[in-house]
PDB file of C-alpha atoms in Angstrom:
ATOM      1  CA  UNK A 657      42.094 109.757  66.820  1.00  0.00           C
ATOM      2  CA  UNK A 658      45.325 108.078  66.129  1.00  0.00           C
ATOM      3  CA  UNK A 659      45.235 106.213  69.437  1.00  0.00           C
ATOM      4  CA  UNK A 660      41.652 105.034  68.018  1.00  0.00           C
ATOM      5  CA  UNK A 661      43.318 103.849  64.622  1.00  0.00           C
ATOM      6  CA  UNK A 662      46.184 102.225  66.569  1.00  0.00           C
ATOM      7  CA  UNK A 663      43.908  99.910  69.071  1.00  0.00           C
ATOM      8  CA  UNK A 664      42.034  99.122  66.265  1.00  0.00           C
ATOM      9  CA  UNK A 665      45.233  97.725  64.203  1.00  0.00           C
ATOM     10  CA  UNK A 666      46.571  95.941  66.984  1.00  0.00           C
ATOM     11  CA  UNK A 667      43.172  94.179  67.880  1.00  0.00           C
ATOM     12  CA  UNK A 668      42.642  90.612  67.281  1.00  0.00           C
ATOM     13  CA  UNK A 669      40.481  89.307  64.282  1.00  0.00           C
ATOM     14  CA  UNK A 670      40.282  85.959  62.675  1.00  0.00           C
ATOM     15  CA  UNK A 671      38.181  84.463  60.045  1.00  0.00           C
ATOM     16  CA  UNK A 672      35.882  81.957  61.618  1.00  0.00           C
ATOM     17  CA  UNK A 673      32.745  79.808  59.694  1.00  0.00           C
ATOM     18  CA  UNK A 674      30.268  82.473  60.995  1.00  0.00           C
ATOM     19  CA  UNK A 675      32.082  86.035  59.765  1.00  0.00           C
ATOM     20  CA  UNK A 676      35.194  86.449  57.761  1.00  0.00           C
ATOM     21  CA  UNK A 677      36.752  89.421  60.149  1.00  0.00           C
ATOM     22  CA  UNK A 678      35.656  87.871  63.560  1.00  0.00           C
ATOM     23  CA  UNK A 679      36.511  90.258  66.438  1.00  0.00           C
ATOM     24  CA  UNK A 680      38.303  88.306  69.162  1.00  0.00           C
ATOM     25  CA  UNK A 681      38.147  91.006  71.857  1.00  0.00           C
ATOM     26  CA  UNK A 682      36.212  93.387  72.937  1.00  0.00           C
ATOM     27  CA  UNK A 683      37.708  97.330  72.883  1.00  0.00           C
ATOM     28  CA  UNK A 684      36.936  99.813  75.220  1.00  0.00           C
ATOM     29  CA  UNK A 685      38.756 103.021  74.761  1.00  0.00           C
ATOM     30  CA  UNK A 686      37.942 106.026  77.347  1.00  0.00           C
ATOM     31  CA  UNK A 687      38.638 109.832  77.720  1.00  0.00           C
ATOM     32  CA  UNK A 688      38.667 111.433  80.571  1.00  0.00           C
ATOM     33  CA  UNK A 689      38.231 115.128  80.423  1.00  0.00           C
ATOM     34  CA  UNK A 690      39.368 117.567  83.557  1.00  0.00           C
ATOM     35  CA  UNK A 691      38.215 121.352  83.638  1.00  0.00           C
ATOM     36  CA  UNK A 692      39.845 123.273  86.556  1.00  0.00           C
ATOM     37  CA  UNK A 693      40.245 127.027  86.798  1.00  0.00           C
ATOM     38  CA  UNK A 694      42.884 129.311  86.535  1.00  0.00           C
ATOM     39  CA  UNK A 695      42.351 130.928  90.047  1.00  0.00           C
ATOM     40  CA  UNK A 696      44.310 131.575  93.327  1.00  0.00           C
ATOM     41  CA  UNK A 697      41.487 130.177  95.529  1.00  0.00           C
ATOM     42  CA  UNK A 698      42.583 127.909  98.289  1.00  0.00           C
ATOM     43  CA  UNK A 699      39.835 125.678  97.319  1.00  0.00           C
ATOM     44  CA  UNK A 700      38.959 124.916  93.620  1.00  0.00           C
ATOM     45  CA  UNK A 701      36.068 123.572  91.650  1.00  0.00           C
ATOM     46  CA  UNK A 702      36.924 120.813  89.316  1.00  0.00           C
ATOM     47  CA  UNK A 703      34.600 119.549  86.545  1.00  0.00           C
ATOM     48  CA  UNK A 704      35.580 115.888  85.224  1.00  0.00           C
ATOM     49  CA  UNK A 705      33.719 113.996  81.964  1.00  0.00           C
ATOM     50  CA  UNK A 706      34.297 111.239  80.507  1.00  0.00           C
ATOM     51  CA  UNK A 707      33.460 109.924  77.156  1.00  0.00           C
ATOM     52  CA  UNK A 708      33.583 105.533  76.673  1.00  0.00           C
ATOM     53  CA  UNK A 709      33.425 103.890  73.171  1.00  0.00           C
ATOM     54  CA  UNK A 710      32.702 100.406  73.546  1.00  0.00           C
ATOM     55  CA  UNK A 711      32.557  97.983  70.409  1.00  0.00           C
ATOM     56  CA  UNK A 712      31.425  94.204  71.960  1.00  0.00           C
ATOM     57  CA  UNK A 713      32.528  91.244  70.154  1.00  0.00           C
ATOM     58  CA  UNK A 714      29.352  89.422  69.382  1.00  0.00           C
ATOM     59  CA  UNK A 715      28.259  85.854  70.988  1.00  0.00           C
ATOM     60  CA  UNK A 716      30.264  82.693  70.012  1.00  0.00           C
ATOM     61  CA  UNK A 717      28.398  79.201  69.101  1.00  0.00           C
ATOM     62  CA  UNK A 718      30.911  76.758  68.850  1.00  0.00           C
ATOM     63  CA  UNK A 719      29.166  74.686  66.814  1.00  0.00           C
ATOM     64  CA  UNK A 720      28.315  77.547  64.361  1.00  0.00           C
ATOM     65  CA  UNK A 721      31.925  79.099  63.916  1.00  0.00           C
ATOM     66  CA  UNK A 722      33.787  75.042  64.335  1.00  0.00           C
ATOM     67  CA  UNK A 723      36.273  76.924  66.416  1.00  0.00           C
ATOM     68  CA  UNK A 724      38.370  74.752  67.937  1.00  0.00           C
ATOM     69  CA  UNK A 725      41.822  75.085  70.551  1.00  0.00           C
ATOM     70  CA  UNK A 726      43.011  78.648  71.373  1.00  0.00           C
ATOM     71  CA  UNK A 727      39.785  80.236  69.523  1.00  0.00           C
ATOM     72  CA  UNK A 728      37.224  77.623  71.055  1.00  0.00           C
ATOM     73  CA  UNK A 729      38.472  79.127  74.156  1.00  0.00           C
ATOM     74  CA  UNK A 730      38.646  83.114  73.177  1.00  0.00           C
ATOM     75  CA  UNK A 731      34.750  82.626  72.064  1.00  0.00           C
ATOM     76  CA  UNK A 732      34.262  80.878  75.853  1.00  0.00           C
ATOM     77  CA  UNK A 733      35.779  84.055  77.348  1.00  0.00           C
ATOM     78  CA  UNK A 734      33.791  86.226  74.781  1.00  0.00           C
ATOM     79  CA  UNK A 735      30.467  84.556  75.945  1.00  0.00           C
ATOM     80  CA  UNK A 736      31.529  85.131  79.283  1.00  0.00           C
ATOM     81  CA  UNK A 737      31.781  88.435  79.682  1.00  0.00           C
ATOM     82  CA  UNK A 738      28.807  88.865  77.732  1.00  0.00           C
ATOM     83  CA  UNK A 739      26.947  86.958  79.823  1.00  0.00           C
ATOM     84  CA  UNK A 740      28.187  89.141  82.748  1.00  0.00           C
ATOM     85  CA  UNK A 741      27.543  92.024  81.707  1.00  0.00           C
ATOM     86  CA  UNK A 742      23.944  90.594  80.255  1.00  0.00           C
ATOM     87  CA  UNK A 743      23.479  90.025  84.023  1.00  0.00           C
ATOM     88  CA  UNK A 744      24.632  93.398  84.991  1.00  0.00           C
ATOM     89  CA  UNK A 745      21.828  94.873  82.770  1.00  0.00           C
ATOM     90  CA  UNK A 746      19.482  92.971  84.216  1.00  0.00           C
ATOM     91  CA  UNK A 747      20.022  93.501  87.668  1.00  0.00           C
ATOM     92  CA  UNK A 748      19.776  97.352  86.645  1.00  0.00           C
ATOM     93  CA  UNK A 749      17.112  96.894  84.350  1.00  0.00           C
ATOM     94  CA  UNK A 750      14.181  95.375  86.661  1.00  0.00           C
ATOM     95  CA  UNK A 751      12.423  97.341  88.188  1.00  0.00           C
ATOM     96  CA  UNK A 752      11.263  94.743  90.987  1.00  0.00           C
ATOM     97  CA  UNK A 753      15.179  94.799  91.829  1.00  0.00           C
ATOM     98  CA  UNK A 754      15.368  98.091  92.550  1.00  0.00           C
ATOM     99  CA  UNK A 755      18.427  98.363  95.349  1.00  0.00           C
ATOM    100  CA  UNK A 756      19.675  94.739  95.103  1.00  0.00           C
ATOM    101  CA  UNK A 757      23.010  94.166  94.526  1.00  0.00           C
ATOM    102  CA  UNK A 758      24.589  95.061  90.885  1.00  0.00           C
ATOM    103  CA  UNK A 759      27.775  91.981  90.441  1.00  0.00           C
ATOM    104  CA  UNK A 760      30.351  94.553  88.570  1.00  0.00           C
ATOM    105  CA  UNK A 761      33.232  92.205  89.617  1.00  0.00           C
ATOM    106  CA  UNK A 762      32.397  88.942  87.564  1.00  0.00           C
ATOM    107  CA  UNK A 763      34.362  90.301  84.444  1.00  0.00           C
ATOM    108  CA  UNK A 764      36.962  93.012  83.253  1.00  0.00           C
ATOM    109  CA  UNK A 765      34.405  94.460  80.908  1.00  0.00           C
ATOM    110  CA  UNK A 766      31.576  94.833  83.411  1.00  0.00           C
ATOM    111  CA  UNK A 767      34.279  96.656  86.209  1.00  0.00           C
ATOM    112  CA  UNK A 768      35.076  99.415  83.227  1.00  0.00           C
ATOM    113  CA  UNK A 769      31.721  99.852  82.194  1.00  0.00           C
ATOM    114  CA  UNK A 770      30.380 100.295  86.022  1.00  0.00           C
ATOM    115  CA  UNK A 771      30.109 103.978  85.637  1.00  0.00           C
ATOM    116  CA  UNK A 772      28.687 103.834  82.295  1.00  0.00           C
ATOM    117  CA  UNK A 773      25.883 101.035  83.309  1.00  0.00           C
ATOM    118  CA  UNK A 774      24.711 102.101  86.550  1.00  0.00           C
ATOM    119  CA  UNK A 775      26.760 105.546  87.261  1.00  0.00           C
ATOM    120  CA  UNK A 776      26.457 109.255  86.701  1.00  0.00           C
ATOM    121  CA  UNK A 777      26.145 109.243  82.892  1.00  0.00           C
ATOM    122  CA  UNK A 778      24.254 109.219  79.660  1.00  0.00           C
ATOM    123  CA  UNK A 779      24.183 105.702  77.858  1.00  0.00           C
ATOM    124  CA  UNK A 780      23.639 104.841  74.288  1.00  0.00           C
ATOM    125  CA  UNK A 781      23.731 101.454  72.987  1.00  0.00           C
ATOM    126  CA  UNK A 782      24.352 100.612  69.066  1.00  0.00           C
ATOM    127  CA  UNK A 783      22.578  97.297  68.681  1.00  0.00           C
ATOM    128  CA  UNK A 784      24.420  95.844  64.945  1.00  0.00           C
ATOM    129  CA  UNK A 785      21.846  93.371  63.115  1.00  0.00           C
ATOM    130  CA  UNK A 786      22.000  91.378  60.032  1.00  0.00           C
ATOM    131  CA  UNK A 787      18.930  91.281  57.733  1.00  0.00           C
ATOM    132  CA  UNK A 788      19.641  87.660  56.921  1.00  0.00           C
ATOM    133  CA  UNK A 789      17.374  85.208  57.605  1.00  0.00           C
ATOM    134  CA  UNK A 790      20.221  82.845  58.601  1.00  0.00           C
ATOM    135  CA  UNK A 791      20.929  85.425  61.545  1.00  0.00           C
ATOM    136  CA  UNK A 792      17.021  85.468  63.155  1.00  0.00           C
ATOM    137  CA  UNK A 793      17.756  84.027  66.008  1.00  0.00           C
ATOM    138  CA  UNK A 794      21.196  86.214  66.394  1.00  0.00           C
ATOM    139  CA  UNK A 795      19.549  89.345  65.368  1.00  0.00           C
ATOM    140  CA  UNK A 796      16.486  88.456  68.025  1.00  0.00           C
ATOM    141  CA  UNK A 797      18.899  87.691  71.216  1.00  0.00           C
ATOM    142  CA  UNK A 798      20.703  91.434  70.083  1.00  0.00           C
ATOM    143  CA  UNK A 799      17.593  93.054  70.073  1.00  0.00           C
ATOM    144  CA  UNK A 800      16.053  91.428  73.172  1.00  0.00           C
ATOM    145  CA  UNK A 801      20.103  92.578  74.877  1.00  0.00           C
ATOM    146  CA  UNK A 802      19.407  96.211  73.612  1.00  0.00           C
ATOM    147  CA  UNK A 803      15.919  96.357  74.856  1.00  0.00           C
ATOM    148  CA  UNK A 804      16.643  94.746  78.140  1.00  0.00           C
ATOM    149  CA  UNK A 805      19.744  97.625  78.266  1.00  0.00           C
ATOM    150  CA  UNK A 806      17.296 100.613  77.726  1.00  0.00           C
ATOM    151  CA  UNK A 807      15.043  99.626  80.569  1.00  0.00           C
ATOM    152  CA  UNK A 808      18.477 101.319  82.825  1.00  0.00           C
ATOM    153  CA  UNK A 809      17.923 104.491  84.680  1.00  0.00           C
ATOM    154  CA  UNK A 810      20.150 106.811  85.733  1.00  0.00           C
ATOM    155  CA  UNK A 811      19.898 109.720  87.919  1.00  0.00           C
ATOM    156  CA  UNK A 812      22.581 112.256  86.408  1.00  0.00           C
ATOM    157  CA  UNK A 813      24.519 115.066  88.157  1.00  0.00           C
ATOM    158  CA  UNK A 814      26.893 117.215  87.362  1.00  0.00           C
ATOM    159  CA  UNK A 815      30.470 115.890  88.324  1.00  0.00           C
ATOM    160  CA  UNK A 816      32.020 118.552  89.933  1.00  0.00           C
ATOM    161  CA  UNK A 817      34.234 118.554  93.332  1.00  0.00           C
ATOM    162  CA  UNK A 818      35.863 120.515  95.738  1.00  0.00           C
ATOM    163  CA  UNK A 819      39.672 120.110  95.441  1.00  0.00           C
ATOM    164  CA  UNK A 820      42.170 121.474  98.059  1.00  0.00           C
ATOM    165  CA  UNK A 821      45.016 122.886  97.012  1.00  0.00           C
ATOM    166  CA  UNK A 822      48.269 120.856  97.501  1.00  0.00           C
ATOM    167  CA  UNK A 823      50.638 122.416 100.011  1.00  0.00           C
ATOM    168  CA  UNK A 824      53.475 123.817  97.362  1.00  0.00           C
ATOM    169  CA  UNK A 825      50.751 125.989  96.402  1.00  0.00           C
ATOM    170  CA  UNK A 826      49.516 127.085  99.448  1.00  0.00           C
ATOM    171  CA  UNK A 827      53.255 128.583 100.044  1.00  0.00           C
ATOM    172  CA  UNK A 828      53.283 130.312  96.063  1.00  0.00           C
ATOM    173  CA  UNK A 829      49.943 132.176  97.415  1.00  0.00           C
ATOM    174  CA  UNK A 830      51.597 133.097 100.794  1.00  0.00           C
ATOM    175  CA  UNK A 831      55.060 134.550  98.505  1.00  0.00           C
ATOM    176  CA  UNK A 832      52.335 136.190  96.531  1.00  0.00           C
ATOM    177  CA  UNK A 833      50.335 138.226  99.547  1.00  0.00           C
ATOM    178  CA  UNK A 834      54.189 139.244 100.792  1.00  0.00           C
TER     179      UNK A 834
END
């Protein structure tokens, strides 16, 4: 938890004309969890999990938050990556594109979410909506994102692997038979 509380602190805000604590970044923070047993098998089975938290920073209108210079561009770079990961969903979304090429490589954010779009995993998205009415047309194009995202399927199966033992072992089990 206290690497949670610590990428939170150092992450980026800044009060714009369209929300007081903008977020000017997106944070992804990831554990990876490895289960191996305690056995003197020359082959092993490994389990692996992994667990993503993703919090988005929301769509940038210029003209809405007056951002100009260093921010104008953050929000471009926001939007951005948005929009490739928009396109991401999408592609894995449509049924009628079933086996067409998904473009993970257009942005950072879409090439560490890969596994969690299209891989071996269980997705939930956390769509945040304002119930003003100045936000209906924000709130819409979230919803219509979060809809378009649960239209994904993924086939899930257990990640576990075969793992050879590395050589310095192999010679502690050979001292051992002796």
């Amino acid at each position: 938890m206290n690497l949670l509380f610590l990428g939170n602190r150092r992450r980026t805000t800044e009060a714009t004309n369209a929300n007081q604590t903008s977020s000017r970044s997106h944070a992804v923070f990831q554990i990876v969890v490895t289960s191996t047993p305690h056995t003197k098998n020359i082959s092993m089975e490994t389990t692996t999990g992994k667990l993503s938290l993703i919090d988005l920073a929301g769509s940038e209108r210029g003209t809405v938050t007056e951002n100009r210079g260093i921010r104008l561009r953050e929000g471009a770079k926001i939007n951005r990556s948005l929009l490739a990961l928009a396109n991401c969903i999408n592609a894995l979304g449509d049924k009628s594109k079933k086996g067409f090429f998904v473009n993970y490589r257009d942005s950072k954010l879409t090439r560490l979410l890969k596994d969690s779009l299209g891989g071996n995993c269980k997705t939930v998205m956390i769509a945040n909506i304002s119930p003003a009415s100045s936000q209906i047309e924000e709130t819409i194009n979230t919803l219509k994102y979060a809809n378009r995202a649960k239209n994904i399927r993924t086939k899930m199966v257990s990640n576990k692997k075969m793992v050879s033992i590395h050589v310095a072992e192999y010679k502690n089990i050979i001292n051992d038979l002796r």
